[in-house]
PDB file of C-alpha atoms in Angstrom:
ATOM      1  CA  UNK A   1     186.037 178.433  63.148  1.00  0.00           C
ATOM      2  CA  UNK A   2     187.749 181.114  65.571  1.00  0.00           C
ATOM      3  CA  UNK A   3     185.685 183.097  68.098  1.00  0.00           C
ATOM      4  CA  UNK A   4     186.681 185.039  71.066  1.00  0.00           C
ATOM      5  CA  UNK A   5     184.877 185.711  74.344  1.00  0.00           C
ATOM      6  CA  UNK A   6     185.322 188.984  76.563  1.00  0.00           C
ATOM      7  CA  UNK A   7     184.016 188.389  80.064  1.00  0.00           C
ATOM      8  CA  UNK A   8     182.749 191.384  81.602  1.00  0.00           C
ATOM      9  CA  UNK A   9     181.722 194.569  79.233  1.00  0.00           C
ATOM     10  CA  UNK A  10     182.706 196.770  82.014  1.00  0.00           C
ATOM     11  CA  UNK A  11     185.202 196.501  84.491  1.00  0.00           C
ATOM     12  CA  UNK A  12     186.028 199.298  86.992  1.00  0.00           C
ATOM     13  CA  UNK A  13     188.999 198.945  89.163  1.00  0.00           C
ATOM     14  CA  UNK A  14     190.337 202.068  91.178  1.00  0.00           C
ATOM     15  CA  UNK A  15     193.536 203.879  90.712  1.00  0.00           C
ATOM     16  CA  UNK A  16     196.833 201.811  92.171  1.00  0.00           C
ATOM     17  CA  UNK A  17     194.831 198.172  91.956  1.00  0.00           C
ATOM     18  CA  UNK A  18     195.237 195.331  89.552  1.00  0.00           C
ATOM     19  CA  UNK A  19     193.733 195.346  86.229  1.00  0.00           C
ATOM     20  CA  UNK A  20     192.712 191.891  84.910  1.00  0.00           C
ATOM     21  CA  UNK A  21     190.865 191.782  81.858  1.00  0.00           C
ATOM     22  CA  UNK A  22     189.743 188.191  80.517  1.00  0.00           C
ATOM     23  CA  UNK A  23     189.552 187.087  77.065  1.00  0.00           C
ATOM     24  CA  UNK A  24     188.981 183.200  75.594  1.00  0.00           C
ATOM     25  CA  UNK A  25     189.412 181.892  72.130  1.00  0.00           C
ATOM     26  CA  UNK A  26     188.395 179.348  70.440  1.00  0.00           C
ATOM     27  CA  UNK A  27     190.796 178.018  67.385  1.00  0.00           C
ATOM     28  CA  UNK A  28     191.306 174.769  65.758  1.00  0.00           C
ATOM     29  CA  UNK A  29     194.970 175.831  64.631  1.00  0.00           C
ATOM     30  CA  UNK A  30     197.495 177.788  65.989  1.00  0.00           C
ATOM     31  CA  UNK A  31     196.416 181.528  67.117  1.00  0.00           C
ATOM     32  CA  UNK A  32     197.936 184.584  66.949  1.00  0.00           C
ATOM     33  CA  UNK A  33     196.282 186.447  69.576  1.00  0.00           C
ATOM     34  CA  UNK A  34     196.142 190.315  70.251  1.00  0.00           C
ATOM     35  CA  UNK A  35     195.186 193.153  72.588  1.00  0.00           C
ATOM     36  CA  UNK A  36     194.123 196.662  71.426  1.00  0.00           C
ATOM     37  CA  UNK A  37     193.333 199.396  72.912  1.00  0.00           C
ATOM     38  CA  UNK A  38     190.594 202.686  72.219  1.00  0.00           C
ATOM     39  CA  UNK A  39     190.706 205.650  73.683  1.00  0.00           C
ATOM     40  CA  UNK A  40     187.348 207.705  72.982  1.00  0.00           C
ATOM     41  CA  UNK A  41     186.805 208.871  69.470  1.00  0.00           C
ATOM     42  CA  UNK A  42     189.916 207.215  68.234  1.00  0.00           C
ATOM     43  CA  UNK A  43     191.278 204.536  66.168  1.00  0.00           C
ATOM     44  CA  UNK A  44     192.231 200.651  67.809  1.00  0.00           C
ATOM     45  CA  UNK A  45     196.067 200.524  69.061  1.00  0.00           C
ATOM     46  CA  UNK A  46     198.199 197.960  69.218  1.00  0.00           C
ATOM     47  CA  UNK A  47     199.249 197.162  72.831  1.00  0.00           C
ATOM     48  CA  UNK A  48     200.776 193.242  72.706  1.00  0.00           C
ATOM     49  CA  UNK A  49     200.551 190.177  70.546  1.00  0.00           C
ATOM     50  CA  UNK A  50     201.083 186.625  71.046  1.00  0.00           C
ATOM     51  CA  UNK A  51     202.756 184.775  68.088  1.00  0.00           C
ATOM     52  CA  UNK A  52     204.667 182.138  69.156  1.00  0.00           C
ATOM     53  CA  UNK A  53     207.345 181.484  71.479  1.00  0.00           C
ATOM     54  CA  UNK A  54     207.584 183.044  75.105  1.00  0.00           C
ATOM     55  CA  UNK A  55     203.850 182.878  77.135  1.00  0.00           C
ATOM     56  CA  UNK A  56     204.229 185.838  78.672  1.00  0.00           C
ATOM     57  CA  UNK A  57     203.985 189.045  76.675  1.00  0.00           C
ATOM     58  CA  UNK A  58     204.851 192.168  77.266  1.00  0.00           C
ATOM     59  CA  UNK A  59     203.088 195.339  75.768  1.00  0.00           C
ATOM     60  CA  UNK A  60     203.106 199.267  76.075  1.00  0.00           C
ATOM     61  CA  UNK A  61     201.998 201.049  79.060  1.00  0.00           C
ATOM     62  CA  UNK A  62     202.765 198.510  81.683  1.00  0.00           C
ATOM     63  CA  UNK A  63     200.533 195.770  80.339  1.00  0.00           C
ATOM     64  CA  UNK A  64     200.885 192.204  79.945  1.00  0.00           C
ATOM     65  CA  UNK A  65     199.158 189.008  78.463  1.00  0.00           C
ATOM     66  CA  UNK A  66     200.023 185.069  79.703  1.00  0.00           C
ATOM     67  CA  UNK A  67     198.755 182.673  76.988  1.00  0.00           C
ATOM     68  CA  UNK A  68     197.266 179.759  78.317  1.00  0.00           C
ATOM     69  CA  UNK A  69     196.850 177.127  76.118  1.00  0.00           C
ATOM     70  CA  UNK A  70     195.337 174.781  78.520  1.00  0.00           C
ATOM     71  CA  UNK A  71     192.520 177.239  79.502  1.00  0.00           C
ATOM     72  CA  UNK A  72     192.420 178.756  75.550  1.00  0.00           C
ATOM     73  CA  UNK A  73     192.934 182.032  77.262  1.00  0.00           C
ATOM     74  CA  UNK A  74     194.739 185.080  77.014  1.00  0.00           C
ATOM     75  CA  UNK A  75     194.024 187.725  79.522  1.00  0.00           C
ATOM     76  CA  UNK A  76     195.245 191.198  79.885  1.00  0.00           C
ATOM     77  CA  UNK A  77     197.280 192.407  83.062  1.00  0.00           C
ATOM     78  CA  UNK A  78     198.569 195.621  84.587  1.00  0.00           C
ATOM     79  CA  UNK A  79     200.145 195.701  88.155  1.00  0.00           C
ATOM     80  CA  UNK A  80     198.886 199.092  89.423  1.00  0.00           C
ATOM     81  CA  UNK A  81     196.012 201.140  87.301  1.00  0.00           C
ATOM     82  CA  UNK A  82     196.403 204.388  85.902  1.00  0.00           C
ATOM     83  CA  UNK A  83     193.925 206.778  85.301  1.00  0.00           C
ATOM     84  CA  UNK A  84     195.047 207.354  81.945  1.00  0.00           C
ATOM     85  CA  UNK A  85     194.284 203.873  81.341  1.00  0.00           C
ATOM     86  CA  UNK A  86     190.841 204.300  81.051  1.00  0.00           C
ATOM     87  CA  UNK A  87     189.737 203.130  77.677  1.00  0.00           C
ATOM     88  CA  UNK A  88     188.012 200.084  75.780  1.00  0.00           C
ATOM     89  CA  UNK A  89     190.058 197.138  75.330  1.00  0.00           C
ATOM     90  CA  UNK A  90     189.670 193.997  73.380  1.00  0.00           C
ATOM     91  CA  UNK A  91     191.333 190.908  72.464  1.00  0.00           C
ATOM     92  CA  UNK A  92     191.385 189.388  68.883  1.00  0.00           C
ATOM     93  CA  UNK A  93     192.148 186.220  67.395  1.00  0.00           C
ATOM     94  CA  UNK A  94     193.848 185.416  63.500  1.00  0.00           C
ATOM     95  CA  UNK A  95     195.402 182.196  61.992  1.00  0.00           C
ATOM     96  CA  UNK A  96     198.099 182.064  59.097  1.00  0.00           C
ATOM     97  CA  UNK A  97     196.674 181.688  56.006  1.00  0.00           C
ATOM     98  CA  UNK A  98     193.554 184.178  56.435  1.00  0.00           C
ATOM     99  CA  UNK A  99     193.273 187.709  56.806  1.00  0.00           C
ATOM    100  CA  UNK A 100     190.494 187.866  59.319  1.00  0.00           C
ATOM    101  CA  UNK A 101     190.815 189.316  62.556  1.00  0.00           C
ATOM    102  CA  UNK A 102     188.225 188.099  64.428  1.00  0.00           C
ATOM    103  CA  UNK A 103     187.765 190.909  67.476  1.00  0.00           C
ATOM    104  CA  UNK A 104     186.079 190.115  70.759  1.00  0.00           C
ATOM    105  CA  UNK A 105     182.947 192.830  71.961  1.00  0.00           C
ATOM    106  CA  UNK A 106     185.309 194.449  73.890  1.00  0.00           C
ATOM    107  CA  UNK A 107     186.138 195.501  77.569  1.00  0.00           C
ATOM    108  CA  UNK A 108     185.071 199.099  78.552  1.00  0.00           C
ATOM    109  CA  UNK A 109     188.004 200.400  82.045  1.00  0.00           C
ATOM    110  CA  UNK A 110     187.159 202.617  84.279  1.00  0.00           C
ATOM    111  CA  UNK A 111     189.915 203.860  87.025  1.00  0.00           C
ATOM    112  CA  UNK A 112     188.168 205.162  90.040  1.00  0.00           C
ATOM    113  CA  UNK A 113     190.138 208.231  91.389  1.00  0.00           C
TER     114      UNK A 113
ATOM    115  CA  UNK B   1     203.752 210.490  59.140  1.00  0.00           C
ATOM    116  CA  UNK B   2     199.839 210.247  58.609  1.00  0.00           C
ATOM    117  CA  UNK B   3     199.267 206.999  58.904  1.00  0.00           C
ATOM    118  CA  UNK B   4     195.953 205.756  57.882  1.00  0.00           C
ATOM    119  CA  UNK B   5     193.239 208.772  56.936  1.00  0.00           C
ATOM    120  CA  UNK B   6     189.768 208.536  56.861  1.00  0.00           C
ATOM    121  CA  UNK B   7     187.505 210.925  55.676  1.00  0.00           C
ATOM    122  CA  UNK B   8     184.981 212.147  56.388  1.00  0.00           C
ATOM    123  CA  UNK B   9     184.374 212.015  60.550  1.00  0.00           C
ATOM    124  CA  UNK B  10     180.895 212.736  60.927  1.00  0.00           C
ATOM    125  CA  UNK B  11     178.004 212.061  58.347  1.00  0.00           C
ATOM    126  CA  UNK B  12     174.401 211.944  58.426  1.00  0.00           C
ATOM    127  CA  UNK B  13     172.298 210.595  55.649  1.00  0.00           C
ATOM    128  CA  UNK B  14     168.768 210.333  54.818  1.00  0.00           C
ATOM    129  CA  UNK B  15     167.337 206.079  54.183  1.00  0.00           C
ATOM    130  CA  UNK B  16     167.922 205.820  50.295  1.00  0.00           C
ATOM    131  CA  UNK B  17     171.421 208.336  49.796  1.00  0.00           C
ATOM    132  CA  UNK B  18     174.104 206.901  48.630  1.00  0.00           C
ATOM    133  CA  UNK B  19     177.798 208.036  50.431  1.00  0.00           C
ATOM    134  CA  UNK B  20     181.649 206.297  49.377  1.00  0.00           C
ATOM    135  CA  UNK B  21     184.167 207.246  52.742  1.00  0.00           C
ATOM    136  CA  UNK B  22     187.141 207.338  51.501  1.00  0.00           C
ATOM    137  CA  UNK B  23     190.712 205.644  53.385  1.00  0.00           C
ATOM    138  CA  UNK B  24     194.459 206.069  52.459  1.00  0.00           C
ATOM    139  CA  UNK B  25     197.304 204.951  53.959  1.00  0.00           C
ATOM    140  CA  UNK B  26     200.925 205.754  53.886  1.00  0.00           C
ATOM    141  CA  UNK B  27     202.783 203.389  54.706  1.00  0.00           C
ATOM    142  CA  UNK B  28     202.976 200.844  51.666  1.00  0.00           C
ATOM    143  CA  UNK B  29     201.014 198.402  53.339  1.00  0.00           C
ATOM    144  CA  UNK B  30     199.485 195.725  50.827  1.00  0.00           C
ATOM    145  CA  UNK B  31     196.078 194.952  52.940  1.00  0.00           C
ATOM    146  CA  UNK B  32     193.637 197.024  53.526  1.00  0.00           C
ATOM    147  CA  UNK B  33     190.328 196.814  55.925  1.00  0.00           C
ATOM    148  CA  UNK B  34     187.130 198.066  56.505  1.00  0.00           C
ATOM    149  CA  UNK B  35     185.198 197.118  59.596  1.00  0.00           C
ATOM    150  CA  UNK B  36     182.253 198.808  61.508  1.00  0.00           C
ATOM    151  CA  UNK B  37     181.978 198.657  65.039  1.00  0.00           C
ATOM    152  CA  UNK B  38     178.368 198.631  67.409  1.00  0.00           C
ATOM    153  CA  UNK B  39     177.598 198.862  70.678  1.00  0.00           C
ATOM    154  CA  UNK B  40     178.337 195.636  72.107  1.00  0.00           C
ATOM    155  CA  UNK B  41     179.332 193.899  69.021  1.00  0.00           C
ATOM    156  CA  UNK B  42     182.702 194.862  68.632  1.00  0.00           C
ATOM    157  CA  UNK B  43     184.521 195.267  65.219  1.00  0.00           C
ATOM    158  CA  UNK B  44     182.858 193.099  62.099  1.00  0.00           C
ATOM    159  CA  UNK B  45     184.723 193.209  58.761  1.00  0.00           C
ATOM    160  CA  UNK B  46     182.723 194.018  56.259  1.00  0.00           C
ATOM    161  CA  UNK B  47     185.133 194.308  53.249  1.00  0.00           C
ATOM    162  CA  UNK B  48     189.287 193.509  52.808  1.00  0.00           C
ATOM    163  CA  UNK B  49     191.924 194.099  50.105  1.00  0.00           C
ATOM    164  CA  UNK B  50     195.040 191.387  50.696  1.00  0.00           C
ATOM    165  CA  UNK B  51     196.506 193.221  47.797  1.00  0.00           C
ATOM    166  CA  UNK B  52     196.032 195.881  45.153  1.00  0.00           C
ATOM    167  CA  UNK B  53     193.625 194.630  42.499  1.00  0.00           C
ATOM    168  CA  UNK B  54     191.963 192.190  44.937  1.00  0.00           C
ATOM    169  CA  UNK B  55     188.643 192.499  47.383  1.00  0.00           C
ATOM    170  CA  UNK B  56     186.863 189.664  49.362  1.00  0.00           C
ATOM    171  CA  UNK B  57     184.065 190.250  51.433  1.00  0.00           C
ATOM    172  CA  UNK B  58     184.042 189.691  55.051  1.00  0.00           C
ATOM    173  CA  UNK B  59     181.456 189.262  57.637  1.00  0.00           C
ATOM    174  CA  UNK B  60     178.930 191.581  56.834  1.00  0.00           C
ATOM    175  CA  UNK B  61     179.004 192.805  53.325  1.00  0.00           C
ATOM    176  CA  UNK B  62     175.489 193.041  52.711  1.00  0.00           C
ATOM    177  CA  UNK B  63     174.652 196.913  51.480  1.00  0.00           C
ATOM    178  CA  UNK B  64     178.301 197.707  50.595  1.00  0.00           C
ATOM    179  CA  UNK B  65     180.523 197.929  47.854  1.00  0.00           C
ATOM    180  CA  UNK B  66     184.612 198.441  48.158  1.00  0.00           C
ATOM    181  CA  UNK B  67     186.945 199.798  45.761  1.00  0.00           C
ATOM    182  CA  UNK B  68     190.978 199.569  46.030  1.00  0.00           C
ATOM    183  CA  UNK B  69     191.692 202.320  43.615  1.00  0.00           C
ATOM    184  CA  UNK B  70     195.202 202.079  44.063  1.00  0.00           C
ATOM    185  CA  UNK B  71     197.893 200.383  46.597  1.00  0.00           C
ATOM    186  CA  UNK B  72     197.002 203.656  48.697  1.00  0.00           C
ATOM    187  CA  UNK B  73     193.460 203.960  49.120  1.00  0.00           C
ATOM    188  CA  UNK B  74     190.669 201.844  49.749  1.00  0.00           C
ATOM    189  CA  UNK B  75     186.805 203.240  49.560  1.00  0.00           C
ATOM    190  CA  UNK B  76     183.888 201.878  50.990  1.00  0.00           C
ATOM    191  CA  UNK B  77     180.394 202.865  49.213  1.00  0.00           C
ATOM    192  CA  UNK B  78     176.613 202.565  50.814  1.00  0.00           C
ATOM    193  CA  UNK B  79     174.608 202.684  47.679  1.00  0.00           C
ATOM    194  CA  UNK B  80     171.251 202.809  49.246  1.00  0.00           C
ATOM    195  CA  UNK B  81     171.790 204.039  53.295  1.00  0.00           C
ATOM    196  CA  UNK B  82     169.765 202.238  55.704  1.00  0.00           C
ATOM    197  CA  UNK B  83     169.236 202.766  59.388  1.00  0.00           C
ATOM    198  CA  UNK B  84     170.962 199.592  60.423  1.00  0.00           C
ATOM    199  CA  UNK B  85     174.135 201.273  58.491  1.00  0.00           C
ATOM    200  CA  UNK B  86     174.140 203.521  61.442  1.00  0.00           C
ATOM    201  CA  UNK B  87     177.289 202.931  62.903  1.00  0.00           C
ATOM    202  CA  UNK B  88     180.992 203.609  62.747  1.00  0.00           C
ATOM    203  CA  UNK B  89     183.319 202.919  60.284  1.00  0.00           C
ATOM    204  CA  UNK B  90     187.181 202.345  60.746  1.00  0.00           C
ATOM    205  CA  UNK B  91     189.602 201.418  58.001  1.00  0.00           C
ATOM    206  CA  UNK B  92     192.306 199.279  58.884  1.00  0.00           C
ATOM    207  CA  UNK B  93     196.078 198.041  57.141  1.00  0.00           C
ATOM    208  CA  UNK B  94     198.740 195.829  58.009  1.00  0.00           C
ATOM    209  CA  UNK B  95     201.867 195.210  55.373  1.00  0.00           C
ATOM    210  CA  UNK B  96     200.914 191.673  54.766  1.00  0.00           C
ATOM    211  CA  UNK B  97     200.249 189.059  57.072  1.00  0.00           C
ATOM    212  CA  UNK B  98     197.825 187.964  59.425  1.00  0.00           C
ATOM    213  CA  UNK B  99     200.064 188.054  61.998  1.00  0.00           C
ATOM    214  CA  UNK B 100     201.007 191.543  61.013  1.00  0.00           C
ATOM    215  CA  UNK B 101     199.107 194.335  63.428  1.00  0.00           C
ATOM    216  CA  UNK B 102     196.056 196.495  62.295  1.00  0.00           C
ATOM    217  CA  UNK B 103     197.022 199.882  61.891  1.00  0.00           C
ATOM    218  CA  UNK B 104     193.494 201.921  62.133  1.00  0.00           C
ATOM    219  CA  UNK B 105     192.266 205.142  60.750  1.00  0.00           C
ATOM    220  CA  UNK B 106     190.456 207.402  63.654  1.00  0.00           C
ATOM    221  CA  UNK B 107     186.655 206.039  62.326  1.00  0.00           C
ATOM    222  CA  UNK B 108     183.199 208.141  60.438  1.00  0.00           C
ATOM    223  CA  UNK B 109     180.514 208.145  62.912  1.00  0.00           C
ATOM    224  CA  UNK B 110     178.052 207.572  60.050  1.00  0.00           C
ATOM    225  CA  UNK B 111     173.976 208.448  61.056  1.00  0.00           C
ATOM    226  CA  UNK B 112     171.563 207.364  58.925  1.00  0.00           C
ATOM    227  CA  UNK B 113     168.089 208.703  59.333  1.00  0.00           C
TER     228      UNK B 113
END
């Protein structure tokens, strides 16, 4: 069975500083792994996705995600923090062969001015 | 280029009534989605449509029927509201893969009395 696990329900970084946001899975084949993001009373986005291939991914608005198959993780970076960035983010987990996303409880950012 | 609609955004309904919220898409995408999302929990699926003429159930299922009227749209139906239906509902499509991303309609904030 696949799971994922969002450390922290809130994090709150302020503007200019690192944004790390932490997500583990758990999957007994290979994962295709994924970070969205929700701004208030809106749908999920898209921001990166791990398939195969290259570790490091690269995503919209500056973000990033290393997969770590070692540690099972795949957390979610940004250099400097916006405060546009403020928003709830999570990380979900799917496998060939099934059509079920399995999402994480999500992140909620806050960017302190 | 709407993208995926959901209607309606706001609904309150008494225990007992009975509500469909309706979803198209236009992008001729062969999957469709419905999941609800709650504080904390994240996003369950309750219903999914890998194709026209097909629905499975997903994780919570319990109190709700689906219909995929056509490759378009994709309804979800409460036939008896409850309070623990209280929640919101997002629709969801990809073209056809589970490696494909989740395009998502803006959510019904659905209250249930």
């Amino acid at each position: 069975a696949q799971s994922v696990t969002q450390l922290g329900s809130h994090v709150s970084v302020s503007e200019g500083a690192l944004v790390l946001l932490r997500c583990n899975y758990s999957s007994s084949v290979p994962p295709y792994l994924f970070w969205y993001v929700q701004y208030p009373n809106q749908g999920l986005q898209l921001l990166l996705k791990y398939t195969t291939g290259a570790t490091l991914v690269k995503g919209i608005n500056g973000f990033e995600a290393e997969f770590k198959k070692s540690e099972t993780s795949f957390h979610l970076t940004k250099p400097s923090a916006h405060m546009s960035d403020a928003a709830e983010y999570f990380c979900a987990v799917s496998s060939s062969g099934t059509y079920k996303y399995i999402f994480g409880t999500g992140t909620r950012l806050k960017v302190l001015a | 280029n709407a993208g995926v609609t959901q209607t309606p955004k706001f609904q309150v309904l008494k225990t007992g009534q009975s509500m469909t919220l309706q979803c198209a898409q236009d992008m001729n995408h062969n999957s469709m989605y419905w999941y609800r999302q709650d504080p904390g929990m994240g996003l369950r699926l309750i219903y999914y449509s890998a194709s026209e003429g097909t629905t499975d159930k997903g994780e919570v299922p319990n109190g709700y029927n689906v219909s995929r009227l056509n490759k378009r749209e994709f309804s979800l139906r409460l036939e008896s509201a409850a309070p623990s239906q209280t929640s919101v509902y997002f629709c969801a499509s990809n073209r056809d893969a589970t490696n494909e991303k989740l395009f998502f309609g803006s959510g019904t904030q659905l209250s249930v009395l």
